[in-house]
GROMACS .gro file of C-alpha atoms in nm:
model
  360
    1MET     CA    1   1.865   0.885  -1.501
    2SER     CA    2   1.483   0.864  -1.533
    3LEU     CA    3   1.279   0.574  -1.411
    4ARG     CA    4   1.090   0.335  -1.680
    5CYS     CA    5   0.751   0.348  -1.696
    6GLY     CA    6   0.538   0.017  -1.747
    7PHE     CA    7   0.217  -0.083  -1.737
    8THR     CA    8  -0.048  -0.233  -1.515
    9THR     CA    9  -0.199  -0.594  -1.481
   10GLY     CA   10  -0.547  -0.434  -1.542
   11SER     CA   11  -0.368  -0.275  -1.912
   12ALA     CA   12  -0.210  -0.633  -1.927
   13ALA     CA   13  -0.576  -0.788  -1.920
   14THR     CA   14  -0.683  -0.589  -2.131
   15ALA     CA   15  -0.439  -0.667  -2.392
   16ALA     CA   16  -0.456  -1.018  -2.375
   17ALA     CA   17  -0.808  -0.971  -2.419
   18MET     CA   18  -0.818  -0.776  -2.692
   19GLY     CA   19  -0.517  -0.989  -2.846
   20ALA     CA   20  -0.790  -1.346  -2.808
   21ALA     CA   21  -1.067  -1.111  -2.948
   22LEU     CA   22  -0.884  -0.973  -3.253
   23TRP     CA   23  -0.776  -1.314  -3.314
   24LEU     CA   24  -1.137  -1.457  -3.309
   25LEU     CA   25  -1.241  -1.196  -3.566
   26GLY     CA   26  -0.975  -1.290  -3.815
   27ARG     CA   27  -0.742  -1.025  -3.744
   28PRO     CA   28  -0.418  -1.189  -3.558
   29SER     CA   29  -0.199  -0.871  -3.388
   30SER     CA   30   0.154  -0.897  -3.238
   31TRP     CA   31   0.006  -0.614  -3.015
   32VAL     CA   32  -0.238  -0.414  -2.957
   33LYS     CA   33  -0.366  -0.050  -2.862
   34VAL     CA   34  -0.507   0.025  -2.554
   35LYS     CA   35  -0.729   0.286  -2.430
   36LEU     CA   36  -0.629   0.395  -2.075
   37PRO     CA   37  -0.889   0.571  -1.831
   38SER     CA   38  -0.704   0.916  -1.876
   39GLY     CA   39  -0.807   0.907  -2.264
   40SER     CA   40  -0.459   0.852  -2.380
   41THR     CA   41  -0.349   0.522  -2.585
   42LEU     CA   42  -0.060   0.212  -2.504
   43SER     CA   43   0.074   0.000  -2.709
   44ILE     CA   44   0.131  -0.343  -2.543
   45PRO     CA   45   0.301  -0.636  -2.722
   46LEU     CA   46   0.119  -0.982  -2.686
   47GLY     CA   47   0.285  -1.219  -2.592
   48GLY     CA   48   0.062  -1.456  -2.829
   49CYS     CA   49  -0.247  -1.651  -2.902
   50GLU     CA   50  -0.429  -1.984  -2.950
   51ARG     CA   51  -0.711  -2.130  -3.004
   52ILE     CA   52  -0.942  -2.298  -2.691
   53PRO     CA   53  -1.260  -2.459  -2.675
   54GLY     CA   54  -1.548  -2.235  -2.798
   55GLY     CA   55  -1.309  -1.912  -2.843
   56ALA     CA   56  -0.910  -1.832  -2.816
   57GLN     CA   57  -0.719  -1.723  -2.602
   58GLY     CA   58  -0.416  -1.420  -2.541
   59TRP     CA   59  -0.167  -1.351  -2.319
   60VAL     CA   60   0.102  -1.077  -2.212
   61PHE     CA   61   0.427  -1.016  -2.035
   62LYS     CA   62   0.351  -0.780  -1.786
   63ASP     CA   63   0.626  -0.497  -1.810
   64ALA     CA   64   0.625  -0.330  -1.476
   65GLY     CA   65   0.934  -0.051  -1.599
   66ASP     CA   66   1.193   0.026  -1.355
   67ASP     CA   67   0.925  -0.134  -1.072
   68PRO     CA   68   1.020  -0.343  -0.823
   69ASP     CA   69   0.688  -0.562  -0.852
   70VAL     CA   70   0.660  -0.991  -0.830
   71THR     CA   71   0.434  -0.973  -1.145
   72HIS     CA   72   0.684  -0.857  -1.391
   73LEU     CA   73   0.752  -1.023  -1.695
   74SER     CA   74   0.466  -1.274  -1.589
   75ALA     CA   75   0.231  -1.368  -1.807
   76VAL     CA   76  -0.133  -1.243  -1.755
   77ALA     CA   77  -0.381  -1.458  -1.970
   78ALA     CA   78  -0.753  -1.405  -2.107
   79LYS     CA   79  -0.973  -1.637  -2.285
   80VAL     CA   80  -1.221  -1.473  -2.408
   81ARG     CA   81  -1.589  -1.649  -2.587
   82LEU     CA   82  -1.820  -1.487  -2.836
   83HIS     CA   83  -2.146  -1.453  -2.844
   84ARG     CA   84  -2.450  -1.275  -3.001
   85GLY     CA   85  -2.576  -0.950  -2.802
   86ASP     CA   86  -2.358  -0.667  -2.649
   87ARG     CA   87  -2.220  -0.740  -2.349
   88VAL     CA   88  -1.907  -0.824  -2.240
   89THR     CA   89  -1.859  -0.982  -1.895
   90VAL     CA   90  -1.565  -1.031  -1.688
   91ASP     CA   91  -1.421  -1.287  -1.427
   92GLY     CA   92  -1.172  -1.473  -1.314
   93GLY     CA   93  -1.007  -1.760  -1.340
   94PRO     CA   94  -0.709  -1.937  -1.195
   95GLY     CA   95  -0.430  -1.701  -1.034
   96VAL     CA   96  -0.627  -1.451  -0.986
   97GLY     CA   97  -0.773  -1.429  -0.630
   98THR     CA   98  -1.065  -1.445  -0.421
   99VAL     CA   99  -1.160  -1.117  -0.207
  100THR     CA  100  -1.236  -1.284   0.156
  101ARG     CA  101  -1.276  -0.979   0.351
  102PRO     CA  102  -1.482  -0.679   0.358
  103GLY     CA  103  -1.379  -0.306   0.327
  104LEU     CA  104  -1.207  -0.356  -0.058
  105PRO     CA  105  -1.366  -0.203  -0.410
  106VAL     CA  106  -1.431  -0.554  -0.475
  107PRO     CA  107  -1.730  -0.771  -0.297
  108VAL     CA  108  -1.672  -0.984  -0.088
  109GLY     CA  109  -1.680  -1.387  -0.267
  110ALA     CA  110  -1.563  -1.221  -0.588
  111LYS     CA  111  -1.225  -1.246  -0.796
  112ALA     CA  112  -1.014  -0.937  -0.711
  113ILE     CA  113  -1.027  -0.745  -1.014
  114ASN     CA  114  -1.071  -0.426  -0.915
  115PRO     CA  115  -1.352  -0.146  -1.091
  116GLY     CA  116  -1.108   0.003  -1.322
  117PRO     CA  117  -0.984  -0.267  -1.486
  118LEU     CA  118  -1.316  -0.416  -1.550
  119ARG     CA  119  -1.411  -0.083  -1.712
  120MET     CA  120  -1.089  -0.074  -1.950
  121ILE     CA  121  -1.133  -0.437  -2.040
  122ARG     CA  122  -1.473  -0.394  -2.111
  123GLU     CA  123  -1.463  -0.008  -2.286
  124ASN     CA  124  -1.160  -0.168  -2.499
  125LEU     CA  125  -1.390  -0.481  -2.575
  126LEU     CA  126  -1.637  -0.305  -2.758
  127GLU     CA  127  -1.485  -0.074  -2.918
  128ILE     CA  128  -1.313  -0.391  -3.177
  129LEU     CA  129  -1.638  -0.595  -3.186
  130PRO     CA  130  -1.873  -0.584  -3.429
  131ARG     CA  131  -2.228  -0.450  -3.326
  132GLY     CA  132  -2.392  -0.703  -3.221
  133ILE     CA  133  -2.140  -0.933  -3.070
  134GLY     CA  134  -2.099  -0.949  -2.729
  135ALA     CA  135  -1.772  -1.126  -2.524
  136GLN     CA  136  -1.719  -1.352  -2.260
  137VAL     CA  137  -1.429  -1.272  -2.088
  138GLU     CA  138  -1.196  -1.496  -1.798
  139VAL     CA  139  -0.882  -1.362  -1.722
  140TRP     CA  140  -0.639  -1.550  -1.542
  141VAL     CA  141  -0.253  -1.595  -1.412
  142PRO     CA  142   0.010  -1.861  -1.485
  143ARG     CA  143   0.157  -1.884  -1.132
  144GLY     CA  144  -0.057  -1.665  -0.991
  145GLU     CA  145  -0.083  -1.811  -0.608
  146GLU     CA  146   0.259  -1.833  -0.610
  147LEU     CA  147   0.348  -1.457  -0.709
  148ALA     CA  148   0.079  -1.336  -0.470
  149LYS     CA  149   0.248  -1.457  -0.155
  150GLY     CA  150   0.496  -1.125  -0.277
  151THR     CA  151   0.194  -0.936  -0.218
  152PHE     CA  152  -0.030  -0.758   0.036
  153ASN     CA  153  -0.292  -1.003  -0.097
  154PRO     CA  154  -0.249  -1.215   0.203
  155LYS     CA  155  -0.253  -0.944   0.447
  156LEU     CA  156  -0.597  -0.781   0.285
  157GLY     CA  157  -0.774  -1.144   0.319
  158ILE     CA  158  -0.736  -1.222  -0.139
  159GLU     CA  159  -0.677  -1.574  -0.135
  160GLY     CA  160  -0.544  -1.794  -0.413
  161GLY     CA  161  -0.393  -1.571  -0.642
  162ILE     CA  162  -0.338  -1.180  -0.737
  163SER     CA  163  -0.539  -0.895  -0.743
  164ILE     CA  164  -0.592  -0.708  -1.142
  165LEU     CA  165  -0.556  -0.344  -1.030
  166GLY     CA  166  -0.433  -0.012  -1.191
  167THR     CA  167  -0.630   0.293  -1.180
  168THR     CA  168  -0.450   0.459  -1.463
  169GLY     CA  169  -0.340   0.170  -1.628
  170VAL     CA  170   0.055   0.281  -1.622
  171VAL     CA  171   0.298   0.154  -1.329
  172ARG     CA  172   0.507   0.457  -1.206
  173PRO     CA  173   0.842   0.309  -1.012
  174MET     CA  174   0.805   0.324  -0.644
  175SER     CA  175   0.477   0.539  -0.708
  176GLU     CA  176   0.379   0.743  -0.350
  177ASP     CA  177   0.022   0.691  -0.505
  178ALA     CA  178   0.082   0.297  -0.491
  179VAL     CA  179   0.193   0.283  -0.127
  180VAL     CA  180  -0.047   0.503  -0.012
  181GLU     CA  181  -0.338   0.328  -0.178
  182THR     CA  182  -0.225   0.019  -0.020
  183ILE     CA  183  -0.189   0.162   0.289
  184ARG     CA  184  -0.555   0.286   0.293
  185SER     CA  185  -0.684  -0.085   0.206
  186GLU     CA  186  -0.546  -0.227   0.482
  187LEU     CA  187  -0.706   0.072   0.702
  188SER     CA  188  -0.994   0.006   0.502
  189VAL     CA  189  -1.013  -0.347   0.541
  190ILE     CA  190  -0.952  -0.309   0.956
  191ARG     CA  191  -1.199  -0.051   1.026
  192ALA     CA  192  -1.456  -0.248   0.777
  193GLU     CA  193  -1.455  -0.582   0.996
  194GLY     CA  194  -1.563  -0.359   1.293
  195PHE     CA  195  -1.194  -0.271   1.447
  196ASP     CA  196  -1.247   0.097   1.586
  197LEU     CA  197  -0.861   0.073   1.710
  198VAL     CA  198  -0.528   0.048   1.489
  199CYS     CA  199  -0.132   0.098   1.504
  200LEU     CA  200   0.071   0.233   1.286
  201ALA     CA  201   0.416   0.170   1.230
  202PRO     CA  202   0.638   0.301   1.030
  203GLY     CA  203   0.893   0.026   0.853
  204ASN     CA  204   0.987  -0.367   1.027
  205TYR     CA  205   1.131  -0.227   1.339
  206GLY     CA  206   0.807  -0.054   1.400
  207ARG     CA  207   0.603  -0.381   1.352
  208ASP     CA  208   0.839  -0.592   1.543
  209PHE     CA  209   0.848  -0.369   1.804
  210ALA     CA  210   0.430  -0.350   1.846
  211ALA     CA  211   0.451  -0.703   1.811
  212SER     CA  212   0.704  -0.744   2.148
  213LEU     CA  213   0.432  -0.521   2.323
  214GLY     CA  214   0.148  -0.783   2.211
  215VAL     CA  215  -0.015  -0.567   1.996
  216PRO     CA  216  -0.190  -0.769   1.736
  217GLY     CA  217  -0.055  -0.826   1.388
  218SER     CA  218  -0.364  -0.802   1.220
  219LEU     CA  219  -0.416  -0.429   1.358
  220THR     CA  220  -0.097  -0.298   1.276
  221VAL     CA  221  -0.039  -0.135   0.931
  222ASN     CA  222   0.316  -0.080   0.832
  223VAL     CA  223   0.248   0.274   0.718
  224SER     CA  224   0.649   0.362   0.577
  225ASN     CA  225   0.718   0.715   0.551
  226TYR     CA  226   0.357   0.796   0.506
  227VAL     CA  227   0.247   0.899   0.847
  228GLY     CA  228   0.017   1.229   0.770
  229LYS     CA  229  -0.193   1.026   0.480
  230SER     CA  230  -0.203   0.798   0.723
  231LEU     CA  231  -0.357   0.948   0.995
  232GLU     CA  232  -0.583   1.140   0.794
  233ALA     CA  233  -0.712   0.805   0.665
  234CYS     CA  234  -0.773   0.710   0.976
  235ALA     CA  235  -1.027   1.047   1.018
  236LYS     CA  236  -1.223   0.958   0.720
  237LEU     CA  237  -1.258   0.583   0.834
  238LYS     CA  238  -1.369   0.713   1.154
  239PHE     CA  239  -1.090   0.505   1.387
  240ARG     CA  240  -1.191   0.542   1.759
  241GLY     CA  241  -0.806   0.517   1.863
  242LEU     CA  242  -0.473   0.424   1.747
  243ILE     CA  243  -0.153   0.346   1.858
  244PHE     CA  244   0.204   0.508   1.694
  245ILE     CA  245   0.483   0.371   1.739
  246ALA     CA  246   0.832   0.501   1.574
  247GLN     CA  247   1.183   0.487   1.596
  248VAL     CA  248   1.272   0.836   1.772
  249GLY     CA  249   1.409   0.961   1.399
  250LYS     CA  250   1.074   0.965   1.255
  251MET     CA  251   0.946   1.058   1.608
  252ALA     CA  252   1.150   1.354   1.610
  253LYS     CA  253   1.010   1.436   1.248
  254VAL     CA  254   0.648   1.361   1.351
  255ALA     CA  255   0.667   1.574   1.668
  256ALA     CA  256   0.819   1.878   1.469
  257GLY     CA  257   0.548   1.871   1.228
  258SER     CA  258   0.693   1.676   0.930
  259MET     CA  259   0.410   1.402   0.816
  260ASP     CA  260   0.608   1.225   0.558
  261THR     CA  261   0.934   1.122   0.731
  262HIS     CA  262   1.160   1.016   0.394
  263SER     CA  263   1.491   1.184   0.406
  264SER     CA  264   1.440   1.379   0.113
  265LYS     CA  265   1.155   1.548   0.223
  266SER     CA  266   1.245   1.592   0.570
  267ASP     CA  267   1.513   1.585   0.841
  268GLY     CA  268   1.583   1.817   1.159
  269ARG     CA  269   1.583   1.472   1.367
  270LEU     CA  270   1.939   1.608   1.567
  271GLU     CA  271   1.751   1.965   1.571
  272ALA     CA  272   1.415   1.846   1.681
  273LEU     CA  273   1.576   1.673   1.983
  274CYS     CA  274   1.847   1.989   2.047
  275ALA     CA  275   1.476   2.223   2.113
  276TYR     CA  276   1.308   1.947   2.341
  277GLY     CA  277   1.648   1.915   2.581
  278ALA     CA  278   1.736   2.281   2.542
  279LEU     CA  279   1.348   2.314   2.693
  280HIS     CA  280   1.429   2.079   2.950
  281GLY     CA  281   1.738   2.235   3.061
  282MET     CA  282   2.007   2.081   2.941
  283ASN     CA  283   2.279   2.292   2.878
  284SER     CA  284   2.525   2.420   2.596
  285SER     CA  285   2.789   2.138   2.642
  286TRP     CA  286   2.489   1.846   2.619
  287ILE     CA  287   2.295   2.064   2.351
  288ARG     CA  288   2.619   2.019   2.106
  289ARG     CA  289   2.720   1.685   2.198
  290ILE     CA  290   2.373   1.560   2.088
  291MET     CA  291   2.421   1.780   1.774
  292GLU     CA  292   2.751   1.570   1.706
  293CYS     CA  293   2.575   1.284   1.723
  294ASN     CA  294   2.604   1.057   1.391
  295THR     CA  295   2.257   0.935   1.444
  296ALA     CA  296   1.929   1.051   1.631
  297ASP     CA  297   1.953   0.686   1.776
  298GLN     CA  298   2.286   0.789   1.914
  299ALA     CA  299   2.140   1.083   2.027
  300ALA     CA  300   1.843   1.001   2.215
  301ASN     CA  301   2.081   0.708   2.411
  302LEU     CA  302   2.250   0.983   2.535
  303MET     CA  303   1.987   1.182   2.635
  304ALA     CA  304   1.801   0.878   2.846
  305ALA     CA  305   2.123   0.845   3.074
  306THR     CA  306   1.992   1.188   3.216
  307ILE     CA  307   1.688   1.358   3.396
  308GLN     CA  308   1.656   1.636   3.172
  309GLY     CA  309   1.708   1.423   2.874
  310ARG     CA  310   1.458   1.187   2.957
  311MET     CA  311   1.183   1.462   2.979
  312ALA     CA  312   1.272   1.619   2.667
  313LEU     CA  313   1.191   1.256   2.485
  314GLU     CA  314   0.875   1.284   2.697
  315GLU     CA  315   0.806   1.565   2.567
  316LEU     CA  316   0.906   1.479   2.241
  317CYS     CA  317   0.636   1.241   2.256
  318ARG     CA  318   0.341   1.420   2.388
  319ARG     CA  319   0.374   1.658   2.052
  320ALA     CA  320   0.422   1.369   1.840
  321ARG     CA  321   0.088   1.275   1.992
  322ASP     CA  322  -0.111   1.562   1.972
  323ARG     CA  323  -0.035   1.586   1.622
  324ALA     CA  324  -0.169   1.241   1.594
  325LYS     CA  325  -0.520   1.357   1.735
  326ALA     CA  326  -0.527   1.651   1.543
  327LEU     CA  327  -0.461   1.489   1.209
  328SER     CA  328  -0.645   1.116   1.314
  329GLY     CA  329  -0.967   1.293   1.503
  330ALA     CA  330  -0.869   0.944   1.756
  331GLU     CA  331  -0.726   0.913   2.067
  332ALA     CA  332  -0.401   0.831   2.038
  333ALA     CA  333  -0.105   0.670   2.209
  334VAL     CA  334   0.236   0.675   2.113
  335LEU     CA  335   0.603   0.523   2.171
  336THR     CA  336   0.935   0.597   2.064
  337PHE     CA  337   1.254   0.376   2.096
  338SER     CA  338   1.613   0.313   1.991
  339LEU     CA  339   1.800   0.052   1.843
  340PRO     CA  340   1.822  -0.257   1.994
  341ARG     CA  341   1.484  -0.235   2.102
  342GLN     CA  342   1.499   0.006   2.418
  343GLU     CA  343   1.182   0.197   2.492
  344LEU     CA  344   1.292   0.553   2.506
  345ALA     CA  345   0.968   0.741   2.644
  346ARG     CA  346   0.573   0.715   2.605
  347SER     CA  347   0.224   0.926   2.604
  348GLY     CA  348  -0.127   0.860   2.582
  349PRO     CA  349  -0.285   0.533   2.727
  350LEU     CA  350  -0.111   0.311   2.540
  351GLU     CA  351  -0.173  -0.017   2.773
  352GLU     CA  352  -0.498   0.059   2.795
  353MET     CA  353  -0.526   0.046   2.394
  354ILE     CA  354  -0.342  -0.274   2.364
  355GLU     CA  355  -0.549  -0.424   2.617
  356ALA     CA  356  -0.792  -0.347   2.420
  357MET     CA  357  -0.693  -0.474   2.127
  358ARG     CA  358  -0.626  -0.774   2.239
  359GLY     CA  359  -0.975  -0.816   2.353
  360LEU     CA  360  -1.137  -0.750   2.010
   0.00000   0.00000   0.00000
């Protein structure tokens, strides 16, 4: 079954502004046709319009489709006031966050309305406004401050509300691009604040293990399954060094060169562990026992009970570290663990990097 697409907060804000403008022009409508950056159009129903002092406001109930978005079915509103001229100005109001940290596409102190939605609002309004008429638009989001608690905004330094986002105007369920862009944004914010060391950790287990070692949470980024794209982002941002902490199953994939660790894209965890075990002298009986394990954690814990197995796990970390250094262009230290929170092996100047991070 295919998943249903939705529309972004940027498209919702554009539609709300268009609805209010049409209402002021004496052309009220129950829906509007928004022109997207791709040149295609999207029909969006309006929640309603009403008069306000000096203008009108419209609102739209944001539809995220089948994407698990905290803003799904929340209202996004726009107040519009018309004036003589041909300029359309856009600002944020209550419920739209304010940027407080550098590194994002919006300057510090401005409302978190990304460049794409700004262009969409301006261009769509100019399409429907008569020549010589401009507009002042204020986008606001009821319950925006509350909704923002369920987003990445607090981590990115966006305070007081949600962001108005959307490069394409369309939400694709569980979009890989959206997740990767969030990771890049976090890395960009850290780098823009002058930090040149970062910790990459796939998932909550990795973050928790990093925290238990004393790695500052503000310098730890959850890279999910997108290890390769995160390392490439580190290279582009010119980080000096990085720590990579991952559960042994993911570390085995990275050591073997699989940089997207999602189960639908790569596996071979037990095979990788067997290969490193064989390289370090584990006999065929041990290799068979490893291959018969149900999980990578079970296999690694079994290996950790032998000298050869521990050497194999150290080799796994060295290989993963080499790949991290090659992709990021930075010094790297790696650590792998199994549940419940048992360190298995490490490679590189881990303690020195953690100490340096804590001193930043």
